[in-house]
Amino acid sequence: MDDSIAIAPDQLVQRHAQPGMSLLAVLHAIQDELGYVPPAAVAPLARALNLSRAEVHGVITYYHHFRTQPAAQVTVQLCRAEACRSMGTEALARHIETHTGCRFDAEHQHGATVELESVYCLGQCALSPALMLNGTLHARITPQKFDAIFAAASKCVEVTA
Ligand code: FES
């Protein structure tokens, strides 16, 4: 059993893999519950959905949305697609890296405090540059606006830690 989760992978899959559900729907349900899809769930998922482990693993790793380990306490997902790029997202990315001391898309350790991810379009092109911070969407981000929302999120982490 994966020691990092409180439920056995077989039970986790049984809970979410209802008849007729697609693999993607089950993966979303698991990630919604745990915040990630534990690697130990791959084999039970394959058995439950009559797929190969390679097929399940392939889907999990193909979609950037799915995590295979818990997220950092503060996760910043910055849009780096065209509309946001035209509105200065690359300069903003450099500011965020300097401000946080982290690098975008770097491997992070389990239990890390801050994680920076590049994403490609958050559906807020008219309000670019856009980012998500711990799942909350923020638009028309400036360096000053980022500093304020990052400070607020970091304060919440300190309070709950
Ligand atoms: S390009 Fe950034 S939200 Fe669409």
PDB file of C-alpha atoms and ligand atoms in Angstrom:
ATOM      1  CA  MET A   1       0.000   0.000   0.000  1.00  0.00           C
ATOM      2  CA  ASP A   2       1.132   3.557  -0.758  1.00  0.00           C
ATOM      3  CA  ASP A   3       2.048   4.927   2.691  1.00  0.00           C
ATOM      4  CA  SER A   4       1.285   8.506   1.664  1.00  0.00           C
ATOM      5  CA  ILE A   5      -2.471   7.867   1.302  1.00  0.00           C
ATOM      6  CA  ALA A   6      -4.907   6.945   4.048  1.00  0.00           C
ATOM      7  CA  ILE A   7      -6.937   4.578   1.879  1.00  0.00           C
ATOM      8  CA  ALA A   8      -5.841   1.392   0.131  1.00  0.00           C
ATOM      9  CA  PRO A   9      -5.527   1.891  -3.649  1.00  0.00           C
ATOM     10  CA  ASP A  10      -8.052  -0.914  -4.317  1.00  0.00           C
ATOM     11  CA  GLN A  11     -10.643   0.767  -2.083  1.00  0.00           C
ATOM     12  CA  LEU A  12      -9.910   4.137  -3.649  1.00  0.00           C
ATOM     13  CA  VAL A  13     -10.540   2.752  -7.119  1.00  0.00           C
ATOM     14  CA  GLN A  14     -13.661   0.848  -6.021  1.00  0.00           C
ATOM     15  CA  ARG A  15     -15.045   4.053  -4.577  1.00  0.00           C
ATOM     16  CA  HIS A  16     -14.626   5.985  -7.819  1.00  0.00           C
ATOM     17  CA  ALA A  17     -14.705   3.492 -10.716  1.00  0.00           C
ATOM     18  CA  GLN A  18     -18.427   3.118 -11.263  1.00  0.00           C
ATOM     19  CA  PRO A  19     -19.712   1.023 -14.185  1.00  0.00           C
ATOM     20  CA  GLY A  20     -19.694   2.951 -17.432  1.00  0.00           C
ATOM     21  CA  MET A  21     -17.279   5.637 -16.236  1.00  0.00           C
ATOM     22  CA  SER A  22     -14.378   6.585 -18.452  1.00  0.00           C
ATOM     23  CA  LEU A  23     -10.795   6.449 -17.225  1.00  0.00           C
ATOM     24  CA  LEU A  24     -10.602  10.242 -17.388  1.00  0.00           C
ATOM     25  CA  ALA A  25     -13.693  10.640 -15.201  1.00  0.00           C
ATOM     26  CA  VAL A  26     -12.273   8.239 -12.605  1.00  0.00           C
ATOM     27  CA  LEU A  27      -8.886   9.987 -12.628  1.00  0.00           C
ATOM     28  CA  HIS A  28     -10.594  13.354 -12.086  1.00  0.00           C
ATOM     29  CA  ALA A  29     -12.619  11.912  -9.196  1.00  0.00           C
ATOM     30  CA  ILE A  30      -9.523  10.471  -7.529  1.00  0.00           C
ATOM     31  CA  GLN A  31      -7.550  13.673  -7.969  1.00  0.00           C
ATOM     32  CA  ASP A  32     -10.474  15.734  -6.672  1.00  0.00           C
ATOM     33  CA  GLU A  33     -10.454  13.607  -3.512  1.00  0.00           C
ATOM     34  CA  LEU A  34      -6.719  13.283  -2.876  1.00  0.00           C
ATOM     35  CA  GLY A  35      -5.196  16.132  -4.837  1.00  0.00           C
ATOM     36  CA  TYR A  36      -3.250  13.656  -6.980  1.00  0.00           C
ATOM     37  CA  VAL A  37      -3.435  10.173  -8.487  1.00  0.00           C
ATOM     38  CA  PRO A  38      -1.201   7.832  -6.497  1.00  0.00           C
ATOM     39  CA  PRO A  39       1.006   5.599  -8.664  1.00  0.00           C
ATOM     40  CA  ALA A  40      -0.238   2.641  -6.571  1.00  0.00           C
ATOM     41  CA  ALA A  41      -3.711   3.185  -8.047  1.00  0.00           C
ATOM     42  CA  VAL A  42      -2.574   2.405 -11.604  1.00  0.00           C
ATOM     43  CA  ALA A  43      -2.831  -1.401 -11.335  1.00  0.00           C
ATOM     44  CA  PRO A  44      -6.267  -1.414  -9.610  1.00  0.00           C
ATOM     45  CA  LEU A  45      -7.519   1.121 -12.155  1.00  0.00           C
ATOM     46  CA  ALA A  46      -6.324  -1.053 -15.021  1.00  0.00           C
ATOM     47  CA  ARG A  47      -8.083  -4.096 -13.527  1.00  0.00           C
ATOM     48  CA  ALA A  48     -11.310  -2.196 -12.812  1.00  0.00           C
ATOM     49  CA  LEU A  49     -11.549  -0.654 -16.283  1.00  0.00           C
ATOM     50  CA  ASN A  50     -10.161  -3.626 -18.223  1.00  0.00           C
ATOM     51  CA  LEU A  51      -7.197  -1.649 -19.516  1.00  0.00           C
ATOM     52  CA  SER A  52      -3.471  -2.289 -19.475  1.00  0.00           C
ATOM     53  CA  ARG A  53      -1.348  -0.568 -16.842  1.00  0.00           C
ATOM     54  CA  ALA A  54       0.520   1.113 -19.708  1.00  0.00           C
ATOM     55  CA  GLU A  55      -2.741   2.628 -20.985  1.00  0.00           C
ATOM     56  CA  VAL A  56      -3.620   4.012 -17.556  1.00  0.00           C
ATOM     57  CA  HIS A  57      -0.102   5.305 -16.978  1.00  0.00           C
ATOM     58  CA  GLY A  58      -0.101   6.824 -20.486  1.00  0.00           C
ATOM     59  CA  VAL A  59      -3.247   8.833 -19.817  1.00  0.00           C
ATOM     60  CA  ILE A  60      -2.030  10.048 -16.420  1.00  0.00           C
ATOM     61  CA  THR A  61       1.279  11.228 -17.833  1.00  0.00           C
ATOM     62  CA  TYR A  62      -0.182  12.638 -21.068  1.00  0.00           C
ATOM     63  CA  TYR A  63      -2.465  15.127 -19.330  1.00  0.00           C
ATOM     64  CA  HIS A  64      -0.490  17.757 -17.461  1.00  0.00           C
ATOM     65  CA  HIS A  65      -3.482  18.265 -15.155  1.00  0.00           C
ATOM     66  CA  PHE A  66      -2.941  14.961 -13.360  1.00  0.00           C
ATOM     67  CA  ARG A  67      -0.441  14.864 -10.541  1.00  0.00           C
ATOM     68  CA  THR A  68       1.303  11.744  -9.272  1.00  0.00           C
ATOM     69  CA  GLN A  69       2.300  13.278  -5.956  1.00  0.00           C
ATOM     70  CA  PRO A  70       0.698  15.854  -3.664  1.00  0.00           C
ATOM     71  CA  ALA A  71       0.947  19.469  -4.774  1.00  0.00           C
ATOM     72  CA  ALA A  72       3.131  21.958  -2.951  1.00  0.00           C
ATOM     73  CA  GLN A  73       1.437  24.091  -0.298  1.00  0.00           C
ATOM     74  CA  VAL A  74       1.352  27.039  -2.678  1.00  0.00           C
ATOM     75  CA  THR A  75       0.984  26.186  -6.364  1.00  0.00           C
ATOM     76  CA  VAL A  76       1.217  28.897  -9.014  1.00  0.00           C
ATOM     77  CA  GLN A  77       0.101  27.995 -12.537  1.00  0.00           C
ATOM     78  CA  LEU A  78       1.040  30.802 -14.896  1.00  0.00           C
ATOM     79  CA  CYS A  79      -0.421  30.927 -18.392  1.00  0.00           C
ATOM     80  CA  ARG A  80       2.336  31.204 -20.974  1.00  0.00           C
ATOM     81  CA  ALA A  81       0.211  30.895 -24.114  1.00  0.00           C
ATOM     82  CA  GLU A  82       0.001  33.510 -26.871  1.00  0.00           C
ATOM     83  CA  ALA A  83      -2.475  36.047 -25.482  1.00  0.00           C
ATOM     84  CA  CYS A  84      -0.754  36.143 -22.114  1.00  0.00           C
ATOM     85  CA  ARG A  85       2.663  36.290 -23.760  1.00  0.00           C
ATOM     86  CA  SER A  86       1.583  39.354 -25.699  1.00  0.00           C
ATOM     87  CA  MET A  87       0.652  40.977 -22.383  1.00  0.00           C
ATOM     88  CA  GLY A  88       3.979  40.385 -20.665  1.00  0.00           C
ATOM     89  CA  THR A  89       3.714  36.976 -19.055  1.00  0.00           C
ATOM     90  CA  GLU A  90       7.404  36.191 -19.616  1.00  0.00           C
ATOM     91  CA  ALA A  91       8.506  39.265 -17.661  1.00  0.00           C
ATOM     92  CA  LEU A  92       5.966  38.291 -15.025  1.00  0.00           C
ATOM     93  CA  ALA A  93       7.426  34.760 -14.929  1.00  0.00           C
ATOM     94  CA  ARG A  94      10.886  36.182 -14.250  1.00  0.00           C
ATOM     95  CA  HIS A  95       9.445  38.355 -11.478  1.00  0.00           C
ATOM     96  CA  ILE A  96       7.668  35.362  -9.921  1.00  0.00           C
ATOM     97  CA  GLU A  97      10.842  33.262  -9.996  1.00  0.00           C
ATOM     98  CA  THR A  98      12.847  36.048  -8.364  1.00  0.00           C
ATOM     99  CA  HIS A  99      10.133  36.713  -5.785  1.00  0.00           C
ATOM    100  CA  THR A 100       9.621  33.077  -4.796  1.00  0.00           C
ATOM    101  CA  GLY A 101      13.149  31.760  -5.271  1.00  0.00           C
ATOM    102  CA  CYS A 102      11.715  28.866  -7.303  1.00  0.00           C
ATOM    103  CA  ARG A 103      11.927  27.975 -10.986  1.00  0.00           C
ATOM    104  CA  PHE A 104       9.043  27.230 -13.321  1.00  0.00           C
ATOM    105  CA  ASP A 105       8.489  23.583 -14.157  1.00  0.00           C
ATOM    106  CA  ALA A 106      11.316  22.363 -11.937  1.00  0.00           C
ATOM    107  CA  GLU A 107      10.877  18.992 -10.259  1.00  0.00           C
ATOM    108  CA  HIS A 108       9.685  19.613  -6.730  1.00  0.00           C
ATOM    109  CA  GLN A 109      10.198  17.466  -3.696  1.00  0.00           C
ATOM    110  CA  HIS A 110       7.296  15.867  -1.873  1.00  0.00           C
ATOM    111  CA  GLY A 111       6.259  18.384   0.797  1.00  0.00           C
ATOM    112  CA  ALA A 112       7.644  21.412  -1.041  1.00  0.00           C
ATOM    113  CA  THR A 113       6.221  24.783  -0.030  1.00  0.00           C
ATOM    114  CA  VAL A 114       6.031  26.454  -3.452  1.00  0.00           C
ATOM    115  CA  GLU A 115       5.645  25.017  -6.945  1.00  0.00           C
ATOM    116  CA  LEU A 116       5.612  27.037 -10.178  1.00  0.00           C
ATOM    117  CA  GLU A 117       3.984  25.498 -13.246  1.00  0.00           C
ATOM    118  CA  SER A 118       3.599  26.759 -16.793  1.00  0.00           C
ATOM    119  CA  VAL A 119       0.165  26.179 -18.287  1.00  0.00           C
ATOM    120  CA  TYR A 120      -1.124  27.009 -21.732  1.00  0.00           C
ATOM    121  CA  CYS A 121      -4.368  28.965 -21.695  1.00  0.00           C
ATOM    122  CA  LEU A 122      -6.664  29.286 -18.726  1.00  0.00           C
ATOM    123  CA  GLY A 123      -9.553  30.525 -20.859  1.00  0.00           C
ATOM    124  CA  GLN A 124      -9.016  34.114 -19.695  1.00  0.00           C
ATOM    125  CA  CYS A 125      -7.249  35.446 -22.790  1.00  0.00           C
ATOM    126  CA  ALA A 126      -9.179  38.741 -22.760  1.00  0.00           C
ATOM    127  CA  LEU A 127      -8.028  39.296 -19.181  1.00  0.00           C
ATOM    128  CA  SER A 128      -4.385  38.333 -19.627  1.00  0.00           C
ATOM    129  CA  PRO A 129      -1.958  37.768 -18.136  1.00  0.00           C
ATOM    130  CA  ALA A 130      -3.710  35.123 -16.071  1.00  0.00           C
ATOM    131  CA  LEU A 131      -2.667  32.617 -13.451  1.00  0.00           C
ATOM    132  CA  MET A 132      -4.125  30.190 -10.942  1.00  0.00           C
ATOM    133  CA  LEU A 133      -2.910  30.223  -7.374  1.00  0.00           C
ATOM    134  CA  ASN A 134      -3.976  27.164  -5.381  1.00  0.00           C
ATOM    135  CA  GLY A 135      -6.812  26.605  -7.844  1.00  0.00           C
ATOM    136  CA  THR A 136      -8.155  30.164  -7.780  1.00  0.00           C
ATOM    137  CA  LEU A 137      -8.060  32.092 -11.027  1.00  0.00           C
ATOM    138  CA  HIS A 138      -6.528  35.571 -11.102  1.00  0.00           C
ATOM    139  CA  ALA A 139      -6.554  37.838 -14.151  1.00  0.00           C
ATOM    140  CA  ARG A 140      -4.736  40.966 -15.338  1.00  0.00           C
ATOM    141  CA  ILE A 141      -1.842  40.087 -13.092  1.00  0.00           C
ATOM    142  CA  THR A 142       0.908  42.611 -12.495  1.00  0.00           C
ATOM    143  CA  PRO A 143       4.040  41.973 -10.420  1.00  0.00           C
ATOM    144  CA  GLN A 144       2.502  43.979  -7.574  1.00  0.00           C
ATOM    145  CA  LYS A 145      -0.763  42.054  -7.770  1.00  0.00           C
ATOM    146  CA  PHE A 146       1.147  38.776  -7.765  1.00  0.00           C
ATOM    147  CA  ASP A 147       3.155  39.788  -4.692  1.00  0.00           C
ATOM    148  CA  ALA A 148      -0.068  40.579  -2.820  1.00  0.00           C
ATOM    149  CA  ILE A 149      -1.923  37.355  -3.634  1.00  0.00           C
ATOM    150  CA  PHE A 150       1.214  35.275  -3.060  1.00  0.00           C
ATOM    151  CA  ALA A 151       1.741  36.889   0.346  1.00  0.00           C
ATOM    152  CA  ALA A 152      -1.882  36.179   1.281  1.00  0.00           C
ATOM    153  CA  ALA A 153      -1.604  32.520   0.198  1.00  0.00           C
ATOM    154  CA  SER A 154       1.712  32.078   2.002  1.00  0.00           C
ATOM    155  CA  LYS A 155       0.194  33.544   5.168  1.00  0.00           C
ATOM    156  CA  CYS A 156      -2.609  30.967   5.000  1.00  0.00           C
ATOM    157  CA  VAL A 157       0.002  28.200   4.731  1.00  0.00           C
ATOM    158  CA  GLU A 158       1.833  29.526   7.806  1.00  0.00           C
ATOM    159  CA  VAL A 159      -1.415  29.685   9.781  1.00  0.00           C
ATOM    160  CA  THR A 160      -2.508  26.150   8.884  1.00  0.00           C
ATOM    161  CA  ALA A 161       0.978  24.590   9.178  1.00  0.00           C
TER     162      ALA A 161
HETATM  163  S1  FES B   1      -3.617  32.674 -23.416  1.00  0.00           S
HETATM  164 FE1  FES B   1      -3.534  32.990 -21.284  1.00  0.00          FE
HETATM  165  S2  FES B   1      -5.552  32.665 -20.630  1.00  0.00           S
HETATM  166 FE2  FES B   1      -5.614  32.225 -22.744  1.00  0.00          FE
END
